[in-house]
Coordinates of N, CA and C and ligand atoms in Angstrom, one line a residue:
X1 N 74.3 118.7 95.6 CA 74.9 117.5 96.0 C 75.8 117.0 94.9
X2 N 77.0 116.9 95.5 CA 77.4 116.3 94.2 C 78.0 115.2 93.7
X3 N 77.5 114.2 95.3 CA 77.1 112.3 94.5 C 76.6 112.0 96.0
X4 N 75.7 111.0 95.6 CA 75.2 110.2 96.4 C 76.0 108.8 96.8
X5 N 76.7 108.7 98.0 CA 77.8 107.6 98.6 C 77.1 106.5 98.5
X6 N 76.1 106.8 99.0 CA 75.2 105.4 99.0 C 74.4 104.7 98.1
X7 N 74.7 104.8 96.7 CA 74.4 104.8 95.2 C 75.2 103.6 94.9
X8 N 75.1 102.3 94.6 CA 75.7 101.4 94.3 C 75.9 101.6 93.2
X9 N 77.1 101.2 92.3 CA 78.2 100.4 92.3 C 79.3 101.2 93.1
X10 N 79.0 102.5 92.9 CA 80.1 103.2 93.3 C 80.5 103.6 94.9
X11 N 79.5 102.9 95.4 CA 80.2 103.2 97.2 C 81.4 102.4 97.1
X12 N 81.8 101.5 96.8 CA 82.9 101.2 97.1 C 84.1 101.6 96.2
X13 N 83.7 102.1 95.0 CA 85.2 103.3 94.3 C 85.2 104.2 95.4
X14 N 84.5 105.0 96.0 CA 84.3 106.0 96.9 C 85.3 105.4 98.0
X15 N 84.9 104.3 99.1 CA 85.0 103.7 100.2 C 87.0 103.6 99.9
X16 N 87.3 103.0 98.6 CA 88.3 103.4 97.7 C 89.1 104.3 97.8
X17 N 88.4 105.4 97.3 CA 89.4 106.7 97.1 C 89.5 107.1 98.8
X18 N 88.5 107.0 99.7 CA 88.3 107.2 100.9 C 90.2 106.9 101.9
X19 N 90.1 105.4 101.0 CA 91.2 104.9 101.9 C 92.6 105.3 101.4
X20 N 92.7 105.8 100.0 CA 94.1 106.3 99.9 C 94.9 105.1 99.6
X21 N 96.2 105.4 99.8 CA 97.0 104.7 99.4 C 97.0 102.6 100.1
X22 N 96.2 103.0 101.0 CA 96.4 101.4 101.7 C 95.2 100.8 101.1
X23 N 94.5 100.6 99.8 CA 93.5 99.9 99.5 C 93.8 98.4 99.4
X24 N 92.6 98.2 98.8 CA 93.2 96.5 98.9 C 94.0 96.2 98.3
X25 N 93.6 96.1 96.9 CA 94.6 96.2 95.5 C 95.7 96.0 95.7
X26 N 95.9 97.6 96.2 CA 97.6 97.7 96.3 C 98.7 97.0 97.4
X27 N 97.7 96.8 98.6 CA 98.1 96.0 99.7 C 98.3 94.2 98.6
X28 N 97.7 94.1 97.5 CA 97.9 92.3 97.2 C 98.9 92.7 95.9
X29 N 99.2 93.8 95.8 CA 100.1 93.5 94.8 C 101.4 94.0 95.3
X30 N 101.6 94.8 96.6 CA 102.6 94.7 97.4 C 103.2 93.8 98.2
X31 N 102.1 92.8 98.5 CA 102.3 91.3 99.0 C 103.0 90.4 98.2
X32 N 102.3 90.6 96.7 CA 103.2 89.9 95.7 C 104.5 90.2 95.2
X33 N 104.7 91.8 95.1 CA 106.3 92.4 94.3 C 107.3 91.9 95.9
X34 N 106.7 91.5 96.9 CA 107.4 91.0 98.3 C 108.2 89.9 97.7
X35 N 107.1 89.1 97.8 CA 106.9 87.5 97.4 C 108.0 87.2 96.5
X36 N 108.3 88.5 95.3 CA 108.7 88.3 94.4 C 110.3 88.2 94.7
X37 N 110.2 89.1 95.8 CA 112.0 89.4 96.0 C 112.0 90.7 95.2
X38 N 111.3 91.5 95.1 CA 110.7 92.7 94.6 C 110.7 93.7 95.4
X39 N 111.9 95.0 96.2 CA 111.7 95.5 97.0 C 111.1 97.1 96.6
X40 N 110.2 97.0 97.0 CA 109.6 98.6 96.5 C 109.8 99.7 97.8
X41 N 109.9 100.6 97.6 CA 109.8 101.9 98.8 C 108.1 102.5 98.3
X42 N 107.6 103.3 99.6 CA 106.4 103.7 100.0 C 106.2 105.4 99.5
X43 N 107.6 105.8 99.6 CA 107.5 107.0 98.8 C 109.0 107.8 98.5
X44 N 108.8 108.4 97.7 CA 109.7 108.9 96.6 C 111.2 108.9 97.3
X45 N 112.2 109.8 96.2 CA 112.8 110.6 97.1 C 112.5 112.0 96.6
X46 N 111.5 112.2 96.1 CA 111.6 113.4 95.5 C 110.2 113.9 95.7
X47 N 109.7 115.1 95.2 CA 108.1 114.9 95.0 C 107.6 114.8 93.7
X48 N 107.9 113.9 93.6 CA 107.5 113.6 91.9 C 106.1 114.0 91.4
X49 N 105.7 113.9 90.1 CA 104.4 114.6 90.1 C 103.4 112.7 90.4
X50 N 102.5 113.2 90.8 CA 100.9 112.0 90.5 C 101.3 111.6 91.9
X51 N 101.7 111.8 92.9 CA 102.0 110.7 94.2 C 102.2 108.9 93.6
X52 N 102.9 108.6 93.0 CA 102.9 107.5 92.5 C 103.0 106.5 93.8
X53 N 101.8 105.0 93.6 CA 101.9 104.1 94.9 C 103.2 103.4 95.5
X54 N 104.1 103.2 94.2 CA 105.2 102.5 94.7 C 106.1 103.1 94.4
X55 N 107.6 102.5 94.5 CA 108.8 103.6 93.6 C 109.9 102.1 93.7
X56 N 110.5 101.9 92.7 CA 111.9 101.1 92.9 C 113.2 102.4 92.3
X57 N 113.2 103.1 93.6 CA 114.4 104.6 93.5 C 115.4 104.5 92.7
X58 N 116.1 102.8 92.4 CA 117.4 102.9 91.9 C 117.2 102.5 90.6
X59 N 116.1 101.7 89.9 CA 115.6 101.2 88.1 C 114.9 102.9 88.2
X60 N 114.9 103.6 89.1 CA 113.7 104.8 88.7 C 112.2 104.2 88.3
X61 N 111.8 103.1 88.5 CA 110.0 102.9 88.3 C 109.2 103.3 89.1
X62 N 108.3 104.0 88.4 CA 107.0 104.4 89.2 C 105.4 103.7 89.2
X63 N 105.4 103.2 90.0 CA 104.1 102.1 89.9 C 102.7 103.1 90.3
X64 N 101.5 102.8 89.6 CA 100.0 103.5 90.0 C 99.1 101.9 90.1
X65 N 98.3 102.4 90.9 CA 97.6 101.3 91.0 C 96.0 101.6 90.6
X66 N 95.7 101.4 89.5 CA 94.3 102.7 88.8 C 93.3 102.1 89.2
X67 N 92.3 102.6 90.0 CA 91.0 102.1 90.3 C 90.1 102.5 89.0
X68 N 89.8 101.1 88.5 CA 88.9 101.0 87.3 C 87.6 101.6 87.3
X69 N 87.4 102.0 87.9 CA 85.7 103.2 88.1 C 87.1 104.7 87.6
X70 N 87.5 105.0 88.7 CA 88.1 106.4 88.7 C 89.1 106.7 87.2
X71 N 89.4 105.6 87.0 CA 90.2 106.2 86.0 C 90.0 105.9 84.2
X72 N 88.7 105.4 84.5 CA 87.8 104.9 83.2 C 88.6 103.4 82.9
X73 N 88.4 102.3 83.2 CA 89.1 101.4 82.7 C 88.4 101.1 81.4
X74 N 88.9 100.4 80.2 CA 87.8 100.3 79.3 C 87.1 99.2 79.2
X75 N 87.2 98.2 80.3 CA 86.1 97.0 80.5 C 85.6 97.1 81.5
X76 N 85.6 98.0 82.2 CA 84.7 98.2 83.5 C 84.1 99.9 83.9
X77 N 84.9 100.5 82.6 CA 84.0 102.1 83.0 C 82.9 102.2 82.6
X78 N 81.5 101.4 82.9 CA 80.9 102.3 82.6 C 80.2 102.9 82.6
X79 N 79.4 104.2 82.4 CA 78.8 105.4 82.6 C 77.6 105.0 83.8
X80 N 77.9 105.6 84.6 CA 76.9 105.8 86.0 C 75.3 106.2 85.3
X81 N 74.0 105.8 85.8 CA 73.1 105.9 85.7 C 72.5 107.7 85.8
X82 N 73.1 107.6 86.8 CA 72.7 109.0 87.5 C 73.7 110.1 86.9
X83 N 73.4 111.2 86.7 CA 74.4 112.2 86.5 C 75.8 111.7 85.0
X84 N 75.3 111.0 84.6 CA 76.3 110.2 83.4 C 77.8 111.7 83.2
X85 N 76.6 112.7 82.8 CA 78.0 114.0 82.1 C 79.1 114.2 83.4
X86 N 78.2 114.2 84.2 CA 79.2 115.0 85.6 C 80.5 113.8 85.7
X87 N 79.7 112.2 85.6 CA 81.1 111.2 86.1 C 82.0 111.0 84.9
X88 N 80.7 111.0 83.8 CA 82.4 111.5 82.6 C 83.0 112.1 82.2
X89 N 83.0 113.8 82.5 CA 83.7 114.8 82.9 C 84.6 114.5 83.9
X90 N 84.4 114.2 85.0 CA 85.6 113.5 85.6 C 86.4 112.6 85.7
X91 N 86.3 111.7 85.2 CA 86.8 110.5 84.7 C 87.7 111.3 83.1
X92 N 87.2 111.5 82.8 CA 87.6 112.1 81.8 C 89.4 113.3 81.9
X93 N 88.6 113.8 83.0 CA 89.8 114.9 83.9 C 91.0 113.9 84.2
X94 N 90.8 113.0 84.7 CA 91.0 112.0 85.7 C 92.6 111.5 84.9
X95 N 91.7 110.9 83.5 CA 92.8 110.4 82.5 C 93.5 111.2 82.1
X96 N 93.1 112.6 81.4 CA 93.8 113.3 81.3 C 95.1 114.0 82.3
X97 N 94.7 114.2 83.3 CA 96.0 114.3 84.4 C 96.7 113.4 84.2
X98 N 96.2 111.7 84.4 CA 96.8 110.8 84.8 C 98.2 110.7 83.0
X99 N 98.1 110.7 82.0 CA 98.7 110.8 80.8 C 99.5 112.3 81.1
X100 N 99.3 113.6 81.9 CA 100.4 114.5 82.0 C 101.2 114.1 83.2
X101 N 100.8 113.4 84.3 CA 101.5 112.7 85.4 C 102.8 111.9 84.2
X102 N 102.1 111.1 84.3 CA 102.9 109.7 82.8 C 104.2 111.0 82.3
X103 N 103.8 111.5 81.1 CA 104.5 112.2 80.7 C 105.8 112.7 81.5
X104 N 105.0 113.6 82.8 CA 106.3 114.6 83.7 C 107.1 113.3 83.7
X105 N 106.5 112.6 84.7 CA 107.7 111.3 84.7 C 108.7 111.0 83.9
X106 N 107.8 110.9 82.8 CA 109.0 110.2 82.1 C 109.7 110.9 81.2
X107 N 109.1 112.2 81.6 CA 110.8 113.4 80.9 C 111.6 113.9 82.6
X108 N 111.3 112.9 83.5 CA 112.6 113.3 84.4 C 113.3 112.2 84.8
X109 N 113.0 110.9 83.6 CA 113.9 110.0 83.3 C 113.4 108.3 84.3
X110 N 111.6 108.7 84.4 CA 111.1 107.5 85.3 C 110.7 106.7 84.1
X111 N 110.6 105.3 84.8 CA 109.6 104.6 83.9 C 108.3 104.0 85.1
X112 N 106.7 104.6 83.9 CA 106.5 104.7 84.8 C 104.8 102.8 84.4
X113 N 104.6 102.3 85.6 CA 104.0 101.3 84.9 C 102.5 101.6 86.0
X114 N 101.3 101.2 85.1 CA 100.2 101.3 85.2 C 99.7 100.2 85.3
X115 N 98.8 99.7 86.8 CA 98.1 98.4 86.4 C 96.4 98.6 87.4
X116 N 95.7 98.0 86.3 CA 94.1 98.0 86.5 C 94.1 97.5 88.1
X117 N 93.0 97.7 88.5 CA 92.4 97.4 89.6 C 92.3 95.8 89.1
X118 N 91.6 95.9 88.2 CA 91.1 94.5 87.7 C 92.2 93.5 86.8
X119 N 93.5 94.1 86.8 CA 94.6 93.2 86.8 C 95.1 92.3 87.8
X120 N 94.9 93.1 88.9 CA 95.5 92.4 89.9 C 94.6 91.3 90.4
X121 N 93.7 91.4 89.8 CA 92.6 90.5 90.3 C 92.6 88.7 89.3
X122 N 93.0 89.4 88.3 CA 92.9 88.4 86.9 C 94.2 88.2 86.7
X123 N 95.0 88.8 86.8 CA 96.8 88.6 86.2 C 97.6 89.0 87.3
X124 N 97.8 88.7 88.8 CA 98.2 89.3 89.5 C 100.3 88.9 89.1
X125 N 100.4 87.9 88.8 CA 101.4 87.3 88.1 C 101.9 88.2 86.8
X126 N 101.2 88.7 86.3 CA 101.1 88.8 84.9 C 101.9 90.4 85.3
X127 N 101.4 91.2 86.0 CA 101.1 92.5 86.7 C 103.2 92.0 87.2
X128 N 103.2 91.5 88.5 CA 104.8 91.4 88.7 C 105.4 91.1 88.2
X129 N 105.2 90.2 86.8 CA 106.2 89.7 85.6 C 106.6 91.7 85.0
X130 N 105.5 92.5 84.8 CA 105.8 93.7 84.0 C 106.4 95.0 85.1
X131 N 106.3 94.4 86.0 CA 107.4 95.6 87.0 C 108.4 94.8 87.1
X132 N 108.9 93.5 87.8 CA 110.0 93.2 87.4 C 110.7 93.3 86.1
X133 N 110.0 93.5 84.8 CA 110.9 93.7 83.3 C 111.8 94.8 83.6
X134 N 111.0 95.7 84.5 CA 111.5 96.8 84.7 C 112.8 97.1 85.7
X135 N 112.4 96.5 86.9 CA 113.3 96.8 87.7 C 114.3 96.3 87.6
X136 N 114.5 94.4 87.2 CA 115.5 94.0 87.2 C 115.4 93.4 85.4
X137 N 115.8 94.3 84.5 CA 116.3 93.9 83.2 C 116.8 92.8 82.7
X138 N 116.7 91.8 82.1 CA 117.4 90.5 81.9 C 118.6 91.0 81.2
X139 N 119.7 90.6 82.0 CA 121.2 90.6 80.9 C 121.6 92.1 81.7
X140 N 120.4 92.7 82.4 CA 121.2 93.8 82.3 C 121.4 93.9 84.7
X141 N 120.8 92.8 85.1 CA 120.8 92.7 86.3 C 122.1 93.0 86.9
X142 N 123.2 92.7 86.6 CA 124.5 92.3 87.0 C 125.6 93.3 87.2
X143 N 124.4 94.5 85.9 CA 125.3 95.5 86.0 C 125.2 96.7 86.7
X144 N 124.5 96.4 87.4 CA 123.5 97.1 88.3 C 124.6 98.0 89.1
Ligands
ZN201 ZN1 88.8 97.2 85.1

């Protein structure tokens, strides 16, 4: 076996990874880069590496939306009761991809921005102030 779904906390990371790209999260922080006047595309024009959740094609930003169980957050990862090695071995995997994802990107000229599950929940403001830095540069909008 190699996890029990029905093991709390983690049915709903699971219930999570289950649903892919339309989780909640990313549905409220897509509501907000809207709100913002913030237009994002759904997917690439390329196949970029990490399937990144959002993309603004013409700043080149690449948005992830990191679920704080899966990708070790460091205020909320922590170590499962059951099986501890097995979920920090993967978690562990997890980061590591997600830091060579990071990298490809950003030697093919993306910038790429990372925000907590538990950002959007606490700083959902805070979260669109730092992709807009991105997409629309101050001083540098105009020249677009
Ligand atoms: Zn977290």
């Amino acid at each position: 076996m190699v996890f029990d779904p029905a093991v709390s906390p983690f049915r709903s990371a699971l219930m999570g990874r289950i649903r892919g790209r339309n989780t909640g999260p990313e549905l409220k922080l897509r509501q907000a880069l809207w709100k913002a006047g913030l237009r994002y595309r759904l997917e690439g024009p390329t196949r970029l590496p990490g399937r990144p959740d959002l993309f603004f094609v013409r700043a080149k930003v690449a948005v992830f939306v990191d679920g704080c169980f899966w990708h070790g957050c460091p205020e909320h990862g922590t170590q499962p009761k059951t099986r501890p090695e097995f979920w920090a071995a993967k978690i562990a995997r997890n980061r590591e991809r997600d830091g060579q994802v990071d990298a490809a990107l950003a030697a093919m000229g993306w910038h790429v921005v990372r925000v907590w599950e538990h950002e959007l929940r606490q700083d959902l403001d805070g979260c669109v102030a730092r992709i807009r830095a991105l997409v629309k540069p101050t001083g540098l909008a105009e020249r677009g």
